[in-house]
Coordinates of C-alpha atoms and ligand atoms in Angstrom, one line a residue:
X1 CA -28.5 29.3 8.3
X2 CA -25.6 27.0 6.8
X3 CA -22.2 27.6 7.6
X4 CA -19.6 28.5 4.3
X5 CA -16.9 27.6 4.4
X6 CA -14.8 31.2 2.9
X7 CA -12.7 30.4 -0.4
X8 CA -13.1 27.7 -2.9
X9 CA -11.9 23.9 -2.6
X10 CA -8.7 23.0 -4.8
X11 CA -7.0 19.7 -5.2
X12 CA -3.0 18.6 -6.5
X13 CA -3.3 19.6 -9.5
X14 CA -4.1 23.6 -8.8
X15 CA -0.6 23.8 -6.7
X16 CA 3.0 24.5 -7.6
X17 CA 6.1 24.8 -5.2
X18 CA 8.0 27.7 -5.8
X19 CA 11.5 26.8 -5.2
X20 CA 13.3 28.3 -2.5
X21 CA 17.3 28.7 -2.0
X22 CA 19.3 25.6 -2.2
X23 CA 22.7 24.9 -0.3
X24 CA 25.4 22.3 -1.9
X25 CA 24.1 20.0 0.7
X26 CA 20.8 19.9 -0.8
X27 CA 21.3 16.5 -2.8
X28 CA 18.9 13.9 -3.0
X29 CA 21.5 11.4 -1.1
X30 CA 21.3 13.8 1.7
X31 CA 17.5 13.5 2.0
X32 CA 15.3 11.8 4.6
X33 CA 12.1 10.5 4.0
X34 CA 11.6 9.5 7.9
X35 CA 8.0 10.6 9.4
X36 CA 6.0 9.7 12.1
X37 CA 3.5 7.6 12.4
X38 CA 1.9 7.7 15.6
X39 CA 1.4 10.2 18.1
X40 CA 3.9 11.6 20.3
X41 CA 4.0 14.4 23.0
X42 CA 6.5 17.0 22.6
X43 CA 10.3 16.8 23.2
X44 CA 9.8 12.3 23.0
X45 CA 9.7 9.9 19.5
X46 CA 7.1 8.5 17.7
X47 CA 6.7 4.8 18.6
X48 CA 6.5 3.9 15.4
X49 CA 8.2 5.9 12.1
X50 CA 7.7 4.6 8.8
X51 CA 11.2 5.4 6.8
X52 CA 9.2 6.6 4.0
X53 CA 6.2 8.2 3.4
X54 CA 4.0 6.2 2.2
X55 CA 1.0 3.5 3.2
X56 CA -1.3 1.4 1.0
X57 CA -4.7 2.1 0.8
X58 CA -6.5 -0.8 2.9
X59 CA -8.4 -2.2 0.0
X60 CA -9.5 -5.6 -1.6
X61 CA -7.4 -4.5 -4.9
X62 CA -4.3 -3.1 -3.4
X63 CA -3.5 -4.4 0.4
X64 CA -2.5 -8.3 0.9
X65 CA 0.1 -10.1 1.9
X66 CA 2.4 -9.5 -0.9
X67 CA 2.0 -5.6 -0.9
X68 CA 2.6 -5.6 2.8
X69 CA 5.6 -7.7 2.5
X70 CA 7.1 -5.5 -0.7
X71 CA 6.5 -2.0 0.9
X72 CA 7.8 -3.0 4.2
X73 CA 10.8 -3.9 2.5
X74 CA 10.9 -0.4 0.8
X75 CA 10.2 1.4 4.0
X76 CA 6.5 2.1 4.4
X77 CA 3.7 -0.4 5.5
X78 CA 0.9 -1.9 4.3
X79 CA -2.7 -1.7 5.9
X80 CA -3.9 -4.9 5.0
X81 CA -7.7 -4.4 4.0
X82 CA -10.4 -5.3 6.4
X83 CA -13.3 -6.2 4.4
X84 CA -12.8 -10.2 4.5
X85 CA -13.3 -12.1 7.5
X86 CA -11.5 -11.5 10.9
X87 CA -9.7 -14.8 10.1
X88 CA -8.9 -14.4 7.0
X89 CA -7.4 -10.6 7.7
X90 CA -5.4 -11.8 10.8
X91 CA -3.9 -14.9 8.3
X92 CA -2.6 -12.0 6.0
X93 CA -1.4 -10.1 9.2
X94 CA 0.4 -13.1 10.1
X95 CA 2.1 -14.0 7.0
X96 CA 3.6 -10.1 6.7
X97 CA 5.0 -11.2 10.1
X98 CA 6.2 -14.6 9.5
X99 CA 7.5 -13.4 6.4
X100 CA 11.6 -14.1 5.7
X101 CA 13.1 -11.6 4.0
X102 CA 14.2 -12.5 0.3
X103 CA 11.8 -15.5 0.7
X104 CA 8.9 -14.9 -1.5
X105 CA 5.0 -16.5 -1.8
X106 CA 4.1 -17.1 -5.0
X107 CA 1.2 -14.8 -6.6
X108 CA 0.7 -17.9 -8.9
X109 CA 0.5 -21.4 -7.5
X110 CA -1.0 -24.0 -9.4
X111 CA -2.5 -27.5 -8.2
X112 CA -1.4 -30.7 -10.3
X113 CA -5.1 -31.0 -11.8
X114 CA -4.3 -27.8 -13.8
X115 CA -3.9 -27.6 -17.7
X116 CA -0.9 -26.3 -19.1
X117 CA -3.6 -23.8 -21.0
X118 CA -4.4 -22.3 -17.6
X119 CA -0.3 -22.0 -16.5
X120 CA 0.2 -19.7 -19.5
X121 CA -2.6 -17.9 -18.6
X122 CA -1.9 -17.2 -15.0
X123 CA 2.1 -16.8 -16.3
X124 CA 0.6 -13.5 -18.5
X125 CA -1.6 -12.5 -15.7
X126 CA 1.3 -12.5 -13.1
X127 CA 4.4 -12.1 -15.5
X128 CA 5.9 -15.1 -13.4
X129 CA 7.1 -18.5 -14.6
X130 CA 8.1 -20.0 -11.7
X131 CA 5.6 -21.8 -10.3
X132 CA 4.9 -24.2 -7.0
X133 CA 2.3 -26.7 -7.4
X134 CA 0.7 -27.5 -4.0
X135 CA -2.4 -29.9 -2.7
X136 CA -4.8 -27.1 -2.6
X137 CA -3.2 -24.7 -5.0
X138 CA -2.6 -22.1 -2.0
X139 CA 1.0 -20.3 -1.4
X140 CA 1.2 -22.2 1.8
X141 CA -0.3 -25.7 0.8
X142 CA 1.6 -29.2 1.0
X143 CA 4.3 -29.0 -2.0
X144 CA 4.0 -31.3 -5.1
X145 CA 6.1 -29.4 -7.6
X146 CA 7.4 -26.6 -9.9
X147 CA 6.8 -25.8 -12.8
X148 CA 9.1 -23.4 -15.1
X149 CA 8.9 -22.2 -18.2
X150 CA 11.4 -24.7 -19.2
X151 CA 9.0 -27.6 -18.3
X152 CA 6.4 -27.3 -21.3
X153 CA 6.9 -25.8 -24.8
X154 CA 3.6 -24.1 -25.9
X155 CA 4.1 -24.2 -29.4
X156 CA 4.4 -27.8 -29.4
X157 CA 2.7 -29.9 -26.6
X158 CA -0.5 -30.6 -25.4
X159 CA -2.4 -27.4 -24.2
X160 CA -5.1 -29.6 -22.1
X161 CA -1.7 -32.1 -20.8
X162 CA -2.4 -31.7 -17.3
X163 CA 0.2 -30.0 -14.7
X164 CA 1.0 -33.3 -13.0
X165 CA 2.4 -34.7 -16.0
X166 CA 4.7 -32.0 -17.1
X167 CA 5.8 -30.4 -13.6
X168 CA 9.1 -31.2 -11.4
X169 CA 7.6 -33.3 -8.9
X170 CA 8.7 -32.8 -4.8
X171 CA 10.8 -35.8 -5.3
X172 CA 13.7 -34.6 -7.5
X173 CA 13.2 -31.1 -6.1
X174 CA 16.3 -29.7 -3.6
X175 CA 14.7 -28.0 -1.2
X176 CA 15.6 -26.0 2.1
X177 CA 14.1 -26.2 5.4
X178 CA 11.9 -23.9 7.6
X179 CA 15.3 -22.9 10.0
X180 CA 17.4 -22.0 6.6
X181 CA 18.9 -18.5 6.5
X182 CA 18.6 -16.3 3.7
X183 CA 22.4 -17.1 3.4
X184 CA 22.3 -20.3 3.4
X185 CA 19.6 -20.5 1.2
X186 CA 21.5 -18.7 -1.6
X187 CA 24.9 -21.1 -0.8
X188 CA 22.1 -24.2 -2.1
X189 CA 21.4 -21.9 -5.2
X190 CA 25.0 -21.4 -6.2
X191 CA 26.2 -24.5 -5.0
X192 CA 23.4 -26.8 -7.1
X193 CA 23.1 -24.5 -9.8
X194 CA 19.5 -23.9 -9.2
X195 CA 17.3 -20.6 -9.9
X196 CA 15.2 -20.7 -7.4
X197 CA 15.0 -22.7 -3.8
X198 CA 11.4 -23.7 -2.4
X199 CA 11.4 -23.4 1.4
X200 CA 9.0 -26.1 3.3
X201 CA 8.0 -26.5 6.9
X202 CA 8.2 -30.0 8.6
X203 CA 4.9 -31.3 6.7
X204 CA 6.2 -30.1 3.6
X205 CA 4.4 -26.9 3.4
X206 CA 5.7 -24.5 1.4
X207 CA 6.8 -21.3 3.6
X208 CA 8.3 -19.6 0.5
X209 CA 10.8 -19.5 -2.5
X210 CA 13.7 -18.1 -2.6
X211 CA 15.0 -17.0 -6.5
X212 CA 18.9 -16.6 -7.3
X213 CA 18.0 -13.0 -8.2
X214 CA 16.7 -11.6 -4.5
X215 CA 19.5 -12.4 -2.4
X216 CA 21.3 -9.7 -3.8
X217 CA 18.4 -7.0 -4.0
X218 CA 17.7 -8.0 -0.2
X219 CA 21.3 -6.2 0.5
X220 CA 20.5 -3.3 -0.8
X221 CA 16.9 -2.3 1.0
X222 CA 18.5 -0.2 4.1
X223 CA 14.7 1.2 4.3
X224 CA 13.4 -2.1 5.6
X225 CA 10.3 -1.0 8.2
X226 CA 11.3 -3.9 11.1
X227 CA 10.2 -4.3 14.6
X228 CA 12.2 -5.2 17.4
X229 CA 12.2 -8.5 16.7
X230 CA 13.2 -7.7 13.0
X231 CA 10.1 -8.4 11.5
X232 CA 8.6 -6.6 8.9
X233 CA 5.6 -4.3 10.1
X234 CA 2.4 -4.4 8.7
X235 CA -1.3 -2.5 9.8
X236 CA -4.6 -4.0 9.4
X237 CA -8.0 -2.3 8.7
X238 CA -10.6 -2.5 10.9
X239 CA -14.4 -1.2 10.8
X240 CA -16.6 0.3 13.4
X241 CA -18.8 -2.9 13.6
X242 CA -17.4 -6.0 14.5
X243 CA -13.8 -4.5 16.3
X244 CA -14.4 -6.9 19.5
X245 CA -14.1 -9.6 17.5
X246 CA -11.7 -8.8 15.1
X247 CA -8.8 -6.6 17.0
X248 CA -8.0 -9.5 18.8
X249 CA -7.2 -11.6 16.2
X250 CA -5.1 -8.9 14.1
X251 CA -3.4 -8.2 17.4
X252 CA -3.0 -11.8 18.4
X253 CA -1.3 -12.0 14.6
X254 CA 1.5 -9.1 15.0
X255 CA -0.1 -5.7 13.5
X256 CA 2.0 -3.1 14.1
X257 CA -1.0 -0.4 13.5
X258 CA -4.5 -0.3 13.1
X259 CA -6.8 2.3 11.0
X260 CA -10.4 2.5 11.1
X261 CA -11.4 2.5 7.7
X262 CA -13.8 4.2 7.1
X263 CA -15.6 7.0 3.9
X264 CA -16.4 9.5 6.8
X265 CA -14.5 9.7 10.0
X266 CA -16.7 12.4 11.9
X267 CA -18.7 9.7 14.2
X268 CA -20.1 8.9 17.2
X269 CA -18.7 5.1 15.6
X270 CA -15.5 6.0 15.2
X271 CA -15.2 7.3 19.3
X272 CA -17.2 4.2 20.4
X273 CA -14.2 1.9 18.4
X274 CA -11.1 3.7 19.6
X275 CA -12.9 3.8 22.9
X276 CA -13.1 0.6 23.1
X277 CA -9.8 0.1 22.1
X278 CA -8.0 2.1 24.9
X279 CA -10.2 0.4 27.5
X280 CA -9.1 -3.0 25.9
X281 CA -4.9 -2.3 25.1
X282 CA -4.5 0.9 26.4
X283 CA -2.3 3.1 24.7
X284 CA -0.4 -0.1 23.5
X285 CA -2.6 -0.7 20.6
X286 CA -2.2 2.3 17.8
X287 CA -5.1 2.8 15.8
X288 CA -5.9 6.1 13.2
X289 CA -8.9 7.3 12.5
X290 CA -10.9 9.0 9.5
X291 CA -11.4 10.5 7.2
X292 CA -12.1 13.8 7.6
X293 CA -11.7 16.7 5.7
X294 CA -11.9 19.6 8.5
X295 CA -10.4 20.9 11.5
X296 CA -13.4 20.4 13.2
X297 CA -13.6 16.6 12.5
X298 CA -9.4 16.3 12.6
X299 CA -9.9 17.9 16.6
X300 CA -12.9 15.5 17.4
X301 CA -10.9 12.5 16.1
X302 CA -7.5 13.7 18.3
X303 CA -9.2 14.2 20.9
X304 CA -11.0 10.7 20.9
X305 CA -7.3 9.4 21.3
X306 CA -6.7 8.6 17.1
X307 CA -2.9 7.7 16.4
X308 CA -2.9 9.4 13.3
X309 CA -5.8 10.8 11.0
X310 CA -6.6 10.4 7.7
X311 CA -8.1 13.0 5.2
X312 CA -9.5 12.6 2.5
X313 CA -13.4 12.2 1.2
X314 CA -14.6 12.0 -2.5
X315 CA -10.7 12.8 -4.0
X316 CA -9.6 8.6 -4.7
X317 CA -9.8 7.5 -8.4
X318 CA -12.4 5.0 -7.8
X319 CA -14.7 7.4 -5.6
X320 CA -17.5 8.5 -6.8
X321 CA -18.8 9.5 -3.1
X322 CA -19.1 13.0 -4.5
X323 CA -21.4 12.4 -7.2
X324 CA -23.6 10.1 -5.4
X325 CA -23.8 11.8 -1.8
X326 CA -22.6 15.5 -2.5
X327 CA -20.2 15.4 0.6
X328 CA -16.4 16.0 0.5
X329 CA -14.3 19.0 -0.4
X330 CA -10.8 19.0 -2.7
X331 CA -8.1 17.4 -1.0
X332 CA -5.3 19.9 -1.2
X333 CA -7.8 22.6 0.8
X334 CA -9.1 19.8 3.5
X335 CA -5.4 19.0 3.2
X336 CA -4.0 22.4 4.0
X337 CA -7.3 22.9 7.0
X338 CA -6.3 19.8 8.7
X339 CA -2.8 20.5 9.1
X340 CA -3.4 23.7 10.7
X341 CA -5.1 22.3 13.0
X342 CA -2.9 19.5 14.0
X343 CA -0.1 22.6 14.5
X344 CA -2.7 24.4 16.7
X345 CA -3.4 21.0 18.6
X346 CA 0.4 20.6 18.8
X347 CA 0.7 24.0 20.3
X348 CA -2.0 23.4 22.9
X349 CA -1.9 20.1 23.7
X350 CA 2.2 19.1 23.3
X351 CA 0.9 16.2 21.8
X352 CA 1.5 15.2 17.8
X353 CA -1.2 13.4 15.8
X354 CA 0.1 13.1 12.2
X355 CA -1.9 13.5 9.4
X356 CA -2.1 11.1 6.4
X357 CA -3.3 12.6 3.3
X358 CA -5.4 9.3 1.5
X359 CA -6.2 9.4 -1.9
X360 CA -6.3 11.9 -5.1
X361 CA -2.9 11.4 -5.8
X362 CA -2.9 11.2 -9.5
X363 CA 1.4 12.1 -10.4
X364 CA 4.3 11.8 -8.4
X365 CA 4.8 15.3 -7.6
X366 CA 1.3 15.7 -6.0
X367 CA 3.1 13.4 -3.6
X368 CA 5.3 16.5 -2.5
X369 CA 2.8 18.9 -2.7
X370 CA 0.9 17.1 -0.2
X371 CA 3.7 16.8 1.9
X372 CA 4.7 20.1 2.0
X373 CA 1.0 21.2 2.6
X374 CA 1.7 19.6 5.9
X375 CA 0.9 15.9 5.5
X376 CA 3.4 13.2 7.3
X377 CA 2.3 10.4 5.1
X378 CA 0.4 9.3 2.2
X379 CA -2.5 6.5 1.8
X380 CA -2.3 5.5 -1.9
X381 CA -4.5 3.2 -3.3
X382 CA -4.6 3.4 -7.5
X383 CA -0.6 4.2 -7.4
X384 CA -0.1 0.6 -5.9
X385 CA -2.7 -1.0 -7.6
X386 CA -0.8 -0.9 -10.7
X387 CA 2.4 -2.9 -9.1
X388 CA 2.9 -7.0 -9.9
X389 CA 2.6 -7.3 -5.5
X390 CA -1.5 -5.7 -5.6
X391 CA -3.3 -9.0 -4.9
X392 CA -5.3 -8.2 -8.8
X393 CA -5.5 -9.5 -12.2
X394 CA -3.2 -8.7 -14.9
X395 CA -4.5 -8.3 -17.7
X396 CA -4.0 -7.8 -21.5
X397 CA -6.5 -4.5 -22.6
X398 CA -6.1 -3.7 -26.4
X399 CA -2.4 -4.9 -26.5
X400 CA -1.4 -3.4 -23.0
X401 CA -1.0 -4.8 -19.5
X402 CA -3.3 -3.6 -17.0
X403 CA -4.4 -4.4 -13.3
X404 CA -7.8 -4.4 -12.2
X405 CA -8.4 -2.1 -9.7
X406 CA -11.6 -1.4 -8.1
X407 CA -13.2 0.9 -4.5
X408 CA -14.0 -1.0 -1.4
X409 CA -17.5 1.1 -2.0
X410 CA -18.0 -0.9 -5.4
X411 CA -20.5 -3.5 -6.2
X412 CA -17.5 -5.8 -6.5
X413 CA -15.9 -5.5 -2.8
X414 CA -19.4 -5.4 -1.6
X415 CA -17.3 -3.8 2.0
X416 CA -20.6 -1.6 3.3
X417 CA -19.1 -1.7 6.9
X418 CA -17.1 1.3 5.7
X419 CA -20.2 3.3 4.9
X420 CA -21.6 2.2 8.7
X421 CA -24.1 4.9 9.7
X422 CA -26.1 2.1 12.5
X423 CA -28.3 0.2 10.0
X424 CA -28.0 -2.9 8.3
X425 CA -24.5 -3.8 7.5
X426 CA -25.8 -3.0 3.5
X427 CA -25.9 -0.1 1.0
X428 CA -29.0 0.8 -1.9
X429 CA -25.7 2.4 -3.9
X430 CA -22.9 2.0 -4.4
X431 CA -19.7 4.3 -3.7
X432 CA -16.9 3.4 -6.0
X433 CA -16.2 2.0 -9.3
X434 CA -14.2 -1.5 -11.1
X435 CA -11.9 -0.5 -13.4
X436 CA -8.5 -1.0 -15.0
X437 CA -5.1 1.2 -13.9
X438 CA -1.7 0.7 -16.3
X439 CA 0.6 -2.0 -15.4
X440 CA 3.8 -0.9 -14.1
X441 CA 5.8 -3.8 -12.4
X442 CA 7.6 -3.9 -9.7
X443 CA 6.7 -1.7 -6.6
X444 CA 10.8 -1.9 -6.3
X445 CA 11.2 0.0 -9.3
X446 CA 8.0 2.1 -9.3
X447 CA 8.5 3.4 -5.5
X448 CA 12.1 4.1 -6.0
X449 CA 11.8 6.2 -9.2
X450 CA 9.1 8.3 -7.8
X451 CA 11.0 8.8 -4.0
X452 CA 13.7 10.1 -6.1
X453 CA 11.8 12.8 -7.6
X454 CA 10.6 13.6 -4.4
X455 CA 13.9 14.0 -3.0
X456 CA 15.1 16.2 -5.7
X457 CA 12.0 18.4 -5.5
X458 CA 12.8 18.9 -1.6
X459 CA 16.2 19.6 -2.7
X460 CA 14.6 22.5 -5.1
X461 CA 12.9 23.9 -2.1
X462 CA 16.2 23.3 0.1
X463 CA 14.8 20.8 2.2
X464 CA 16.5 17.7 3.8
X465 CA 14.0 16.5 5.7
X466 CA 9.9 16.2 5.4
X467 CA 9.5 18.8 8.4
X468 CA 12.0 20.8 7.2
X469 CA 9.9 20.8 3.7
X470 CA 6.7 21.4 5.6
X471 CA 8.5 24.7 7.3
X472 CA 10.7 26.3 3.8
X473 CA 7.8 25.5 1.3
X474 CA 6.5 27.7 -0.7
X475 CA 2.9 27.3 -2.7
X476 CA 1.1 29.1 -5.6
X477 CA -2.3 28.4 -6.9
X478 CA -2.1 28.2 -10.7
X479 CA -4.8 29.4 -13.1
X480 CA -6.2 27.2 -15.4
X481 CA -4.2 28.9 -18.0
X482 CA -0.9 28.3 -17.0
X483 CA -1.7 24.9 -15.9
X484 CA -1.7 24.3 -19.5
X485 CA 1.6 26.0 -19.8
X486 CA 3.1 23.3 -17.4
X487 CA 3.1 20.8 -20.2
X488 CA 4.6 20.4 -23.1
X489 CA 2.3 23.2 -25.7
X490 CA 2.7 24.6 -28.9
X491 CA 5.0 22.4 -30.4
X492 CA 4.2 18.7 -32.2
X493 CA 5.6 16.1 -29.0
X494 CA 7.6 13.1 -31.3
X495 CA 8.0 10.7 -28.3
X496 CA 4.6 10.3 -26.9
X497 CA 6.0 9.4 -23.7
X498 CA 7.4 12.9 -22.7
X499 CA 3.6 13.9 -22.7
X500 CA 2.7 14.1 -19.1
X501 CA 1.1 10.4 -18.0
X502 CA -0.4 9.4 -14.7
X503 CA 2.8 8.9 -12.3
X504 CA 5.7 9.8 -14.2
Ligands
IMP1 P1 -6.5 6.6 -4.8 O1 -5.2 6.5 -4.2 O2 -6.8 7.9 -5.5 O3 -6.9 5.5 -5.7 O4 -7.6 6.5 -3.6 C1 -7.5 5.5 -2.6 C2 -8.5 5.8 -1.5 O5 -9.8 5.9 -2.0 C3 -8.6 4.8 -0.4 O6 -7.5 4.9 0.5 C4 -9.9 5.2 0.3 O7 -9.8 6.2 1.2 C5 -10.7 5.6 -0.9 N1 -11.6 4.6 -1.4 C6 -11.5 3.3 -1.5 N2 -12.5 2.7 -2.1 C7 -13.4 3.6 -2.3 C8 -14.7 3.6 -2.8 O8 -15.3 2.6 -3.3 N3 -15.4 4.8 -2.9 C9 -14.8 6.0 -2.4 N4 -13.6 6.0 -1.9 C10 -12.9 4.9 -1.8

């Protein structure tokens, strides 16, 4: 007969901390966000820690180079997603690594045979006006221009007056080369009165631009995530078909991490990858595994060697997994499962594997549930999605900005490796949907308004420390009654935005 699992499955939403007894000391500027990454045995450190808790969710919509480069800077790391060629993933790797601080790639590059129509399209979609103009119209291609909002006046000229007529061409541009320093770069800023400074290589490739306004914000990102040879880190996806080729090339390109990505984690695949791995890099490469959504699959999975595990199947916005297959359970119980049984793995073994909750997280404080269920990080895909650094589209719905997020399991990302059960590297259905999530700018802004309501929340439950969370915290399941009580009820809300929305 079938095995039961005993009890229902909940998610987020059916949760509430209770707080506990808070010192004086319990102040969000007293709290840590630091949390292991990879496995450790007992009594030593984690090789890697991310300085906060969070990772993007490796997916066509979310993770590229920009994304891995903005969330490095704010402390947690990008997996840069794996369904695009080896080549092209490694090139994205590469960039994170070769990345200068405060020296940006433009999300909107234009090529000189452009119309001016097509700038102020790609200036609504991005929100950017500064914009290089190279050979080939890539971030990285030979540089021919800028153009700024100052070079064309929409109301007046020639919509169809192509970009090479109305940009700043290379030769009147000041420009500083590959060696500059962030510094230095800055001193030609305020020096020349300029707004922004494009960065070239010997063959006048553009390597980046750096605007008046980032010098300062780079002083203030104490969070950085940098290796040893202070550069940011970045992970890369990888699947359970084509790893001999393409681990290699991600490792020959600087990731710091790798993570199988994968809808379900509970595989013969997933052992044949990792083992292939250790016999390859030893312990040197780190890879995590998933997702699973039990402590049987979370104990298979350590003891294949995993770095970290993932959980997590049927709970992410764009998954309909559960619909079309009937497999998965709600996140906050496979959550709460797993964790036990990396404690009880801890206990036996000495050795750590942490656990990274991936996907379902729908507001900002299911963010510190799921930590204080016993997760050491998150994997978020639609709360990144909505930032100007996801590699999307944005675009105006109905008078509103959106980004255009969609599943790796969609028609759209066409990524079937991720589904791998042996056959033919194609699916008869499909797994996710394409669909829009509210703009909301800057992952700066966005990431630092919602860490500070996690830190005050710790500080509710008189925690200073994610561990220290996961040990004091105290949880209630609500009825569907008094979830209705949580918001605002019985009285006639005048500022719509005090409703509860997605996030806030
Ligand atoms: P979200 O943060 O709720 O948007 O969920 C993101 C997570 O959903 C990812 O990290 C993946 O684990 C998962 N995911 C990505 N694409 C798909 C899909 O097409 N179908 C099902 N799950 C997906």
């Amino acid at each position: 007969m079938a095995m039961f699992f005993p009890g229902e499955s909940h998610t987020f939403s059916e949760y509430l901390l209770v707080p506990g007894y808070s010192s004086s000391e319990c102040v969000p500027a007293n709290v840590s966000l630091k949390t292991p990454l990879v496995r450790f045995k007992r009594g030593e450190e984690p090789s890697i820690s991310l300085n906060i808790p969070m990772v993007s969710a490796i997916m066509q919509s979310v993770s590229g180079e920009q994304m891995g480069i903005a969330l490095a800077t704010e402390g947690g790391m990008s997996f840069i997603y794996g369904s695009q060629t080896p080549e092209q993933e490694a090139a994205m790797v590469k960039a994170v690594k070769d990345h200068k601080a405060g020296f940006v790639v433009s999300d909107s590059t234009l090529t000189p045979e452009m119309t001016m129509r097509e700038v102020m399209d790609l200036k609504e979609k991005t929100g950017h006006s500064t914009m290089p103009v190279t050979e080939d119209g890539t971030p990285h291609g030979k540089l021919l221009g800028i153009v700024t909002s100052r070079d064309y006046r929409p109301s007046r000229d020639d919509p169809s007056s192509k970009v090479a007529t109305f940009m700043t061409p290379r030769e009147q541009l000041i420009v500083g080369d590959k060696d500059i320093t962030l510094k230095k770069a800055n001193d030609v800023i305020w020096d020349k009165k300029l707004n922004a400074l494009p960065v070239v290589d010997e063959n006048d490739c553009l390597l980046g631009i750096v605007f008046r306004k980032d010098y300062d914000s780079h002083k203030t990102n104490p969070n950085e995530m940098l290796d040893a040879n202070k550069r940011y880190m970045v992970g890369a996806g990888i699947n359970t078909r084509d790893y001999e080729t393409r681990v290699p090339l991600l490792i020959e390109a600087g990731a710091d991490a790798l993570c199988i990505d994968s809808s379900e984690g509970f595989s013969e695949w997933q052992k044949r990858t990792i083992e292939w791995i250790r016999e390859n890099y030893g312990e040197d490469v780190k890879v995590g595994a998933g997702n699973v959504v039990d402590a049987e699959g979370f104990r298979f999975l350590a003891d294949c060697g995993a770095d970290f595990i993932k959980v997590g199947i049927g709970g992410g916005s764009i998954c309909i997994t559960r619909e079309t297959k009937g497999i998965g359970r709600g996140q906050a119980t496979a959550l709460i499962d797993v964790c036990r049984a990396r404690d009880e793995y801890f206990e036996e073994t000495g050795i750590y594997v942490p656990v990274c909750s991936d996907g379902g997280i729908v507001y900002d404080y299911h963010m510190t549930l799921a930590l204080a269920m016993g997760a050491d990080f998150l994997m978020l895909g639609r709360y990144f999605a909505r930032f100007d650094e996801s590699p999307t589209a944005r675009v105006n719905v109905n008078g509103q900005y959106m980004k255009e997020y969609w599943g790796e399991g969609s028609a759209r990302a066409r990524n079937w490796q991720r589904y791998d059960l042996g056959g033919a590297a194609k699916l008869a259905f499909e797994e996710g949907v394409d669909s829009y999530v509210p703009y909301a700018g800057s992952l700066k802004d966005g990431v630092n308004s919602t860490l500070y309501k996690i830190k005050s929340t710790m500080c509710n439950c008189g925690a200073l420390t994610i561990k220290e969370l996961q040990e004091k915290a105290r949880l209630t399941l609500v009825s569907a009654t008094s979830i209705v009580e949580g918001g605002a009820h019985d009285v006639v809300v005048k500022d719509r935005n005090h409703q509860m929305v997605s996030y806030q």
